[in-house]
Amino acid sequence: MSAPYLAFDRVTKTFGDLAVVSPPFDLTIARHEFVVFLGPSGCGKSTLLRMIGGLETPSSGEIRLAGAPVGPPDRRRGMVFQSYSSFPWLTVGGNVLFGMRYRDDLSSGEKRERADRYLKLVGLADFASAYPNRVSGGMRQRIAIARTLAAGSDVLLMDEPFGALDAQRRESLQVELRLIQKTDAKTVVFVTHDVEEAVFLADRIIVFSQRPARIVSEIDVSAIFGMERPLALRDEERFFHARTELLRMVRHTAGVDP
Amino acid sequence: MSDEAALTPVARSAASPERTVARAVSDPSDFKNLFVLRGRPSRQAEALVALLACILVIALWEAAARLKLTNPIFLPAPSTVAATFWQMATAGDLLYHSGVSTLRVWVAFLLSAVLAIPIGILMSSYRIVGAALEPIVDFIRYLPVPALVPLSIIWFGVGEETKIFLLWLGTFFQLVLLVADDMRRVPHEYVESALTLGARPRQVLSDVAFRAMLPNLVDSLRITLGWCWTYLIIAEIVAAQSGIGFVIWTARRYMKTPEVMAGVIAIGIIGLVTDQIIRAIHRRAFRYL
């Protein structure tokens, strides 16, 4: 593993009496790594993600990005939420442009070029002038992704972004996301409770316990599948195998399997 | 994966029954859903029923008056009221009084809105503002406006200030809470998305939260404007020399019931027209909804 780019250093989080992250949590993530936080619902993995984004602050400990402690939210750490967060009053293109609204370093021409590029990347170029309520749920989620990418964040934080989508759309978005991450060289932290999604997307999977969040195990998926994740990977024997193995492990931590 | 046959598609007969042709608009079955629980009849059918109901009520009223079933001093015929209304509007000065009332309502309404919008937004955006203001607003909101008329006269005399103050009092404190609610209902994801896109808190408020609450805000303003008309009568029957409330109150003194009713109808018409105009603007401005 290369030098730590993103580091959790003895982080804990409590909401009132409720310990969400405890005992102190340590984890390092390399630059351009795709890390998936896998765990049962309500285990505290989303809270960890939100702490990277600056939307929550640790109760103790520190999170560092490129050596410096993270502060309030900013453009370097883009977030994509589970629910559709595209702005209904802006067109699809307007939403993507909004991602660059607070960038003074780009001229309006450059902004338009970038917006076009990311619209194309997520396959929404033909819908640029439509309003979000006219497009499907999957497209709305792609708007949010394109908007965050256009903003030019270094770290992409995704909180079950495909949770509300149907199976086919999920699969195609997963393939797209993996390609975008590699071509655009992003560091991604992706939260999910879907084992198959975790196996398909991740360079490394962090498996969490029930709340309070604790690491149960870490799986180096890239060592098994490499970096390329074509859709056909899903049909391969080794994919089924890895998925089944992981599923068993998750069941065990959730206390479902006897 | 092992049993291939399990996934073999079931053969379907090629001949599908012909689809029925789309039915004409005037199909009587447009009305059939009128009596189905939560059924959806056509818009035309609904409008027709609404119109018929209005005509029926007016016809019954007219009949009751013509057949002398009611005392005309208490309940004059609708045709008499309409004739009086027309006479007051053309020969009398009903239009002038309507104008005066409309002006008062709008001055008070705008005064309420200009203050309530920023305060309501701040109440929902910063806990400390909400904590400081909510108990006060909640208390004053429950004070009955008519009971404050004497106090208002002591403070402002019997001029325009009293009338504007009473209208303002009746609407401002309600509107503040409506605005605060509209802001509170802006999805948290919008705010957090904007923050992670690099917006500063003030920019989040102006560029995202305000924009997101705008359709609901316009609705809240529309409702508040309606309340203004309710309080107007209270304000105008107290030592007023003009306005629809004054017209109604003067007519009452001489038991001119048709004129009282004509005044009430004038308010109804102004209210309805204003409401429909704002609704139309709402539909045009917020097409994306």
XYZ file of C-alpha atoms in Angstrom:
547
model
C 0.000 0.000 0.000
C 1.212 3.493 -0.887
C 1.417 6.483 1.463
C -1.771 7.147 3.474
C -3.827 9.800 1.710
C -6.843 9.661 3.954
C -6.364 8.585 7.554
C -8.664 7.933 10.512
C -6.609 8.382 13.655
C -8.286 7.020 16.804
C -11.689 8.408 15.820
C -14.747 7.929 18.021
C -18.258 9.292 17.692
C -21.089 9.404 20.180
C -24.500 11.017 19.773
C -25.599 11.748 23.332
C -25.458 8.363 25.069
C -25.288 6.449 21.811
C -21.813 5.224 20.891
C -21.712 5.034 17.093
C -17.977 4.595 16.588
C -16.131 2.966 19.464
C -13.518 1.791 20.387
C -11.239 4.285 18.585
C -11.254 3.686 14.842
C -8.081 3.580 12.736
C -7.924 3.235 8.967
C -5.770 4.522 6.150
C -6.843 4.857 2.533
C -4.415 5.312 -0.352
C -4.754 7.908 -3.079
C -6.923 6.673 -5.999
C -8.118 3.727 -3.984
C -11.727 2.544 -4.161
C -12.715 1.527 -0.643
C -16.101 0.081 0.213
C -17.520 0.216 3.739
C -19.722 -2.850 4.053
C -21.904 -3.464 7.061
C -25.435 -3.846 8.387
C -27.794 -0.863 8.317
C -27.238 1.547 11.178
C -23.782 0.219 12.017
C -22.128 3.627 11.881
C -20.451 3.348 8.477
C -22.385 6.323 7.125
C -21.326 8.380 10.123
C -17.689 7.607 9.307
C -18.294 8.729 5.735
C -20.010 11.913 6.854
C -17.085 12.655 9.135
C -14.717 12.541 6.156
C -17.022 15.005 4.395
C -17.045 17.328 7.394
C -20.801 16.925 7.828
C -20.152 15.428 11.282
C -17.204 16.005 13.577
C -15.467 13.216 15.505
C -16.085 13.149 19.263
C -12.408 12.395 19.654
C -9.486 11.615 17.367
C -8.748 13.101 13.988
C -9.316 12.516 10.276
C -6.534 13.717 7.986
C -6.653 14.274 4.257
C -3.250 14.584 2.576
C -1.710 15.181 5.987
C -4.006 17.986 7.154
C -6.969 17.539 9.529
C -10.285 17.832 7.709
C -12.475 20.838 8.526
C -15.970 21.897 7.519
C -17.318 20.621 4.185
C -15.623 21.870 1.029
C -15.295 21.097 -2.657
C -12.387 18.678 -2.255
C -14.659 16.080 -0.651
C -17.711 15.593 -2.851
C -20.674 13.708 -1.486
C -23.370 11.701 -3.250
C -26.370 10.765 -1.123
C -28.749 7.854 -1.229
C -31.790 9.977 -1.929
C -31.894 11.988 -5.112
C -30.269 15.288 -4.265
C -30.433 16.881 -7.709
C -32.055 20.322 -7.507
C -35.534 20.191 -9.067
C -35.552 23.854 -10.128
C -32.487 23.443 -12.353
C -32.300 21.492 -15.594
C -30.068 18.433 -15.783
C -27.364 20.612 -17.380
C -28.008 23.367 -14.840
C -27.472 20.922 -12.014
C -24.115 19.841 -13.400
C -23.114 23.483 -13.925
C -24.103 24.193 -10.327
C -21.307 21.833 -9.282
C -18.853 24.499 -10.509
C -20.769 27.532 -9.256
C -18.243 28.248 -6.510
C -15.154 27.750 -8.645
C -13.673 31.112 -9.515
C -10.713 29.519 -11.293
C -12.834 28.481 -14.288
C -14.254 30.792 -16.954
C -17.890 30.297 -17.883
C -16.772 28.747 -21.169
C -14.603 26.241 -19.342
C -17.466 25.465 -16.996
C -19.758 24.737 -19.924
C -17.144 22.499 -21.527
C -16.653 20.568 -18.312
C -20.398 20.235 -17.807
C -20.760 18.801 -21.311
C -17.939 16.383 -20.683
C -19.432 15.018 -17.461
C -22.930 14.898 -18.885
C -21.549 12.730 -21.671
C -19.602 10.625 -19.210
C -22.712 9.683 -17.239
C -24.788 9.329 -20.412
C -27.062 12.339 -19.895
C -25.959 14.554 -22.800
C -29.336 14.160 -24.532
C -31.224 15.213 -21.401
C -29.265 18.382 -20.598
C -32.257 20.689 -20.978
C -34.784 18.435 -19.216
C -35.852 18.980 -15.622
C -35.027 16.231 -13.104
C -38.697 15.382 -12.552
C -38.867 14.319 -16.210
C -36.088 11.727 -15.968
C -35.882 8.374 -14.211
C -34.527 7.756 -10.721
C -31.325 6.292 -12.108
C -30.774 9.359 -14.263
C -31.391 11.628 -11.286
C -28.712 9.802 -9.377
C -26.359 10.196 -12.340
C -27.069 13.951 -12.270
C -25.859 14.058 -8.674
C -22.758 12.052 -9.592
C -21.941 14.265 -12.596
C -22.488 17.379 -10.479
C -20.061 16.145 -7.834
C -17.496 15.098 -10.450
C -17.788 18.450 -12.232
C -17.064 20.227 -8.959
C -13.647 18.614 -9.202
C -13.494 16.896 -5.836
C -10.474 14.713 -5.085
C -12.401 12.376 -2.840
C -15.782 10.997 -3.801
C -17.914 10.028 -0.796
C -20.902 7.902 -1.720
C -23.573 6.887 0.764
C -25.529 3.974 -0.744
C -25.973 5.972 -3.933
C -27.578 3.124 -5.866
C -29.787 1.913 -3.018
C -33.055 3.054 -4.549
C -32.419 1.802 -8.093
C -33.574 -1.289 -9.910
C -31.101 -4.127 -10.460
C -30.237 -3.467 -14.123
C -29.637 0.237 -13.622
C -27.560 -0.496 -10.565
C -25.295 -2.816 -12.503
C -24.729 -0.400 -15.358
C -24.086 2.492 -12.957
C -21.602 0.359 -11.046
C -19.674 -0.325 -14.244
C -19.774 3.376 -15.142
C -18.652 4.448 -11.697
C -15.710 2.089 -11.716
C -14.620 3.417 -15.133
C -15.006 7.039 -14.060
C -13.022 6.410 -10.931
C -10.114 4.963 -12.884
C -10.113 7.454 -15.776
C -10.624 10.492 -13.536
C -8.296 9.169 -10.834
C -10.567 9.687 -7.841
C -10.292 8.342 -4.352
C -13.660 6.797 -3.555
C -15.182 5.802 -0.246
C -18.428 3.982 -0.928
C -20.896 2.863 1.731
C -23.247 -0.044 1.101
C -24.872 -3.033 2.755
C -25.036 -4.908 -0.548
C -22.375 -7.629 -0.651
C -22.449 -8.098 -4.417
C -22.063 -4.372 -5.017
C -19.109 -4.284 -2.632
C -17.346 -7.186 -4.367
C -17.879 -5.740 -7.824
C -16.728 -2.191 -7.059
C -14.063 -2.315 -4.414
C -10.307 -2.351 -4.456
C -10.653 -3.083 -0.773
C -13.662 -3.920 1.349
C -13.856 -2.972 5.013
C -16.388 -5.219 6.734
C -18.063 -3.613 9.747
C -19.677 -5.071 12.836
C -23.048 -4.037 14.193
C -23.067 -0.665 15.956
C -20.801 0.594 17.438
C -18.766 0.418 14.241
C -15.694 -1.775 14.420
C -13.701 -3.373 11.600
C -14.388 -7.107 11.413
C -12.142 -7.764 8.458
C -10.529 -6.238 5.401
C -10.586 -7.877 1.997
C -8.211 -6.943 -0.800
C -10.493 -7.430 -3.796
C -7.989 -6.083 -6.344
C -5.691 -8.963 -5.441
C -8.433 -11.329 -6.637
C -9.914 -9.547 -9.670
C -7.360 -6.862 -10.584
C -8.362 -3.330 -11.512
C -10.598 -3.969 -14.519
C -14.233 -4.664 -13.664
C -16.192 -5.433 -16.823
C -19.860 -6.351 -16.493
C -18.965 -9.918 -17.515
C -17.067 -10.343 -14.275
C -20.415 -10.898 -12.602
C -20.879 -14.140 -14.504
C -17.531 -15.609 -13.565
C -17.117 -18.449 -11.109
C -14.579 -16.569 -8.989
C -17.036 -13.675 -8.586
C -19.709 -16.011 -7.238
C -17.174 -17.599 -5.021
C -15.943 -14.326 -3.526
C -19.472 -13.091 -3.101
C -20.618 -16.237 -1.318
C -17.599 -16.208 0.961
C -18.189 -12.583 1.912
C -21.906 -13.112 2.353
C -21.179 -15.885 4.832
C -18.837 -13.601 6.735
C -21.389 -10.766 6.850
C -24.125 -13.136 8.007
C -21.880 -14.328 10.723
C -21.147 -10.816 12.015
C -24.829 -9.937 11.832
C -25.537 -13.012 13.938
C -27.998 -14.417 11.416
C -26.060 -17.605 10.605
C -26.016 -20.145 13.475
C -27.619 -22.256 -13.598
C -27.795 -26.008 -13.546
C -31.354 -26.475 -14.684
C -31.545 -24.737 -18.082
C -35.169 -25.678 -18.656
C -36.284 -23.665 -15.654
C -35.431 -20.430 -17.418
C -36.911 -21.260 -20.810
C -39.480 -18.600 -21.640
C -43.041 -19.796 -21.822
C -44.348 -19.680 -25.397
C -46.985 -17.026 -25.884
C -49.789 -17.064 -28.382
C -49.005 -14.688 -31.236
C -52.539 -13.435 -31.662
C -53.197 -10.831 -29.021
C -56.722 -9.488 -28.688
C -57.224 -6.186 -30.450
C -56.950 -3.172 -28.206
C -60.073 -1.178 -27.729
C -60.066 2.159 -29.486
C -59.503 5.177 -27.260
C -62.896 6.479 -26.258
C -64.250 9.903 -27.131
C -64.139 12.776 -24.651
C -67.903 12.995 -24.406
C -68.220 9.371 -23.390
C -70.802 9.106 -20.597
C -68.417 6.834 -18.723
C -66.476 10.023 -17.830
C -69.096 10.424 -15.138
C -69.065 6.875 -13.902
C -66.200 7.431 -11.483
C -68.026 10.212 -9.682
C -69.512 7.750 -7.240
C -66.484 5.500 -6.866
C -64.578 5.932 -3.610
C -61.491 7.994 -4.531
C -62.357 7.525 -8.198
C -61.037 9.959 -10.793
C -63.736 11.403 -12.984
C -62.698 13.601 -15.908
C -62.015 17.295 -15.251
C -64.941 18.370 -17.380
C -67.314 16.163 -15.420
C -66.030 17.603 -12.161
C -66.333 21.211 -13.380
C -69.849 20.546 -14.603
C -70.912 19.119 -11.242
C -69.409 22.118 -9.437
C -71.242 24.552 -11.709
C -74.543 22.703 -11.339
C -74.242 22.736 -7.550
C -73.721 26.519 -7.534
C -76.675 27.075 -9.840
C -78.838 24.813 -7.689
C -78.046 26.704 -4.475
C -78.710 30.079 -6.099
C -81.915 28.804 -7.707
C -83.209 27.489 -4.372
C -82.362 30.779 -2.707
C -84.070 32.775 -5.474
C -87.119 30.550 -5.311
C -87.338 30.900 -1.530
C -87.198 34.688 -1.820
C -89.675 34.916 -4.717
C -92.189 32.663 -2.949
C -91.889 34.941 0.107
C -90.666 32.066 2.221
C -88.031 34.425 3.648
C -88.233 38.004 4.895
C -86.455 40.179 2.269
C -84.977 42.323 5.052
C -83.039 39.300 6.278
C -82.550 37.374 3.056
C -83.109 39.298 -0.177
C -83.195 37.394 -3.466
C -79.857 36.848 -5.198
C -81.170 38.779 -8.204
C -81.785 41.782 -5.914
C -78.280 41.469 -4.449
C -76.797 41.261 -7.934
C -78.738 44.305 -9.100
C -77.656 46.253 -6.010
C -74.067 45.174 -6.555
C -74.172 46.367 -10.160
C -75.781 49.663 -9.180
C -73.190 50.245 -6.414
C -70.332 49.405 -8.730
C -71.484 51.619 -11.625
C -73.372 54.521 -10.023
C -72.091 54.296 -6.426
C -68.545 54.390 -5.145
C -68.059 50.699 -4.433
C -65.065 50.655 -6.767
C -63.424 53.493 -4.837
C -63.987 51.703 -1.510
C -62.720 48.429 -2.979
C -59.604 50.243 -4.127
C -59.020 51.703 -0.656
C -59.468 48.287 0.962
C -57.206 46.569 -1.561
C -54.512 49.162 -0.932
C -54.714 48.656 2.837
C -54.575 44.893 2.465
C -51.534 45.037 0.207
C -49.623 47.554 2.332
C -50.149 45.413 5.438
C -49.460 42.201 3.530
C -46.204 43.483 2.053
C -45.131 44.820 5.442
C -45.796 41.378 6.931
C -44.006 39.557 4.111
C -40.925 41.794 4.074
C -40.408 41.201 7.790
C -41.631 37.611 8.076
C -39.605 36.097 5.218
C -36.112 36.911 6.524
C -37.071 36.312 10.171
C -38.771 32.993 9.386
C -35.782 31.840 7.330
C -33.367 32.735 10.114
C -35.536 30.989 12.717
C -35.199 27.694 10.864
C -31.588 28.179 9.834
C -30.100 29.145 13.183
C -31.334 27.437 16.309
C -30.533 30.429 18.483
C -32.876 32.690 16.499
C -35.607 30.079 16.641
C -35.143 29.533 20.362
C -35.305 33.261 21.044
C -38.304 34.103 18.869
C -40.546 31.075 18.781
C -42.145 31.440 22.251
C -42.900 35.119 21.629
C -44.293 34.531 18.156
C -46.325 31.558 19.330
C -47.867 33.608 22.126
C -48.781 36.653 20.071
C -50.141 34.462 17.310
C -52.891 33.270 19.634
C -53.971 36.751 20.713
C -57.349 37.512 19.128
C -57.002 40.491 16.798
C -60.441 41.974 17.637
C -59.414 42.118 21.290
C -56.455 44.285 20.347
C -58.537 46.932 18.602
C -58.813 49.208 21.685
C -55.089 48.961 22.315
C -54.383 49.702 18.685
C -56.551 52.839 18.841
C -54.720 54.005 21.972
C -51.395 53.517 20.212
C -52.166 54.716 16.717
C -55.409 56.698 16.907
C -58.164 56.047 14.383
C -56.235 56.754 11.173
C -54.699 54.448 8.584
C -51.976 53.307 10.983
C -54.467 51.457 13.179
C -55.950 49.587 10.241
C -52.591 48.619 8.815
C -51.367 47.632 12.263
C -54.339 45.339 12.904
C -53.945 43.625 9.528
C -50.229 43.285 10.102
C -50.788 41.893 13.582
C -53.203 39.292 12.289
C -50.862 38.031 9.577
C -47.231 38.659 10.480
C -46.959 36.193 13.356
C -48.748 33.477 11.414
C -46.627 34.071 8.351
C -43.349 33.927 10.280
C -44.177 30.413 11.414
C -45.309 29.363 7.932
C -42.041 30.651 6.450
C -40.034 28.921 9.172
C -41.860 25.687 8.350
C -41.253 26.076 4.612
C -37.545 26.491 5.285
C -37.483 23.554 7.682
C -38.962 21.316 4.996
C -36.092 21.955 2.560
C -34.401 18.541 2.259
C -31.222 18.302 4.267
C -29.518 16.640 1.281
C -29.843 19.879 -0.707
C -28.062 21.825 2.025
C -25.360 19.207 2.485
C -24.869 18.803 -1.272
C -24.353 22.553 -1.600
C -21.871 22.553 1.278
C -19.828 19.755 -0.270
C -19.882 21.619 -3.601
C -18.084 24.484 -1.886
C -20.938 26.838 -0.984
C -20.511 28.978 2.116
C -23.415 28.963 4.622
C -24.771 32.262 3.320
C -24.607 30.959 -0.257
C -26.387 27.783 0.798
C -29.234 29.929 2.102
C -29.517 32.192 -0.929
C -28.620 29.839 -3.793
C -30.167 26.585 -2.634
C -32.400 26.688 0.442
C -34.337 29.801 -0.574
C -34.741 28.521 -4.105
C -35.917 25.158 -2.821
C -38.517 26.669 -0.481
C -39.818 29.215 -3.006
C -42.838 27.260 -4.330
C -44.063 26.611 -0.786
C -43.297 30.186 0.211
C -45.491 31.555 -2.570
C -48.292 29.283 -1.346
C -47.845 30.536 2.209
C -48.000 34.132 0.997
C -51.145 33.413 -0.962
C -52.850 31.957 2.116
C -51.721 34.894 4.250
C -53.101 37.384 1.755
C -56.473 35.674 2.200
C -56.290 36.173 5.969
C -55.621 39.877 5.433
C -59.094 40.204 3.927
C -60.604 38.499 6.964
C -59.060 41.020 9.337
C -59.834 43.917 7.032
C -63.480 44.017 8.046
C -62.527 44.119 11.719
C -60.143 46.980 10.983
C -62.598 48.899 8.831
C -65.691 48.778 11.011
C -63.753 50.719 13.644
C -64.064 54.390 12.895
C -63.367 54.131 9.193
C -64.585 56.595 6.563
C -63.753 54.404 3.595
C -63.235 50.823 2.483
C -65.558 47.874 1.914
C -65.847 47.265 5.647
C -67.114 50.825 6.038
C -69.640 50.260 3.219
C -70.938 47.082 4.846
C -71.137 48.619 8.284
C -72.946 51.725 7.045
C -75.448 49.638 5.070
C -76.073 47.525 8.155
C -76.991 50.616 10.165
C -79.867 51.299 7.753
C -80.761 47.604 7.397
C -79.889 47.707 3.696
C -79.283 43.983 3.546
C -78.720 43.822 -0.242
C -75.908 46.377 0.127
C -74.359 44.417 2.994
C -74.376 41.320 0.817
C -73.049 43.240 -2.194
C -70.114 44.389 -0.055
C -69.394 40.855 1.060
C -69.552 39.663 -2.545
C -67.105 42.401 -3.577
C -64.573 41.005 -1.080
C -65.274 37.497 -2.319
C -64.646 38.461 -5.922
C -61.425 40.366 -5.169
C -60.186 37.465 -3.029
C -61.011 34.845 -5.636
C -59.451 36.786 -8.510
C -56.243 37.524 -6.551
C -55.980 33.917 -5.485
C -56.388 32.628 -9.027
C -53.804 35.113 -10.361
C -51.241 33.972 -7.783
C -52.039 30.331 -8.542
C -51.498 30.977 -12.251
C -48.161 32.670 -11.549
C -47.223 29.711 -9.337
C -47.971 27.244 -12.121
C -45.944 29.232 -14.653
C -42.981 29.958 -12.402
C -42.637 26.458 -11.013
C -43.178 24.315 -14.083
C -40.547 21.900 -12.851
C -42.758 20.658 -10.035
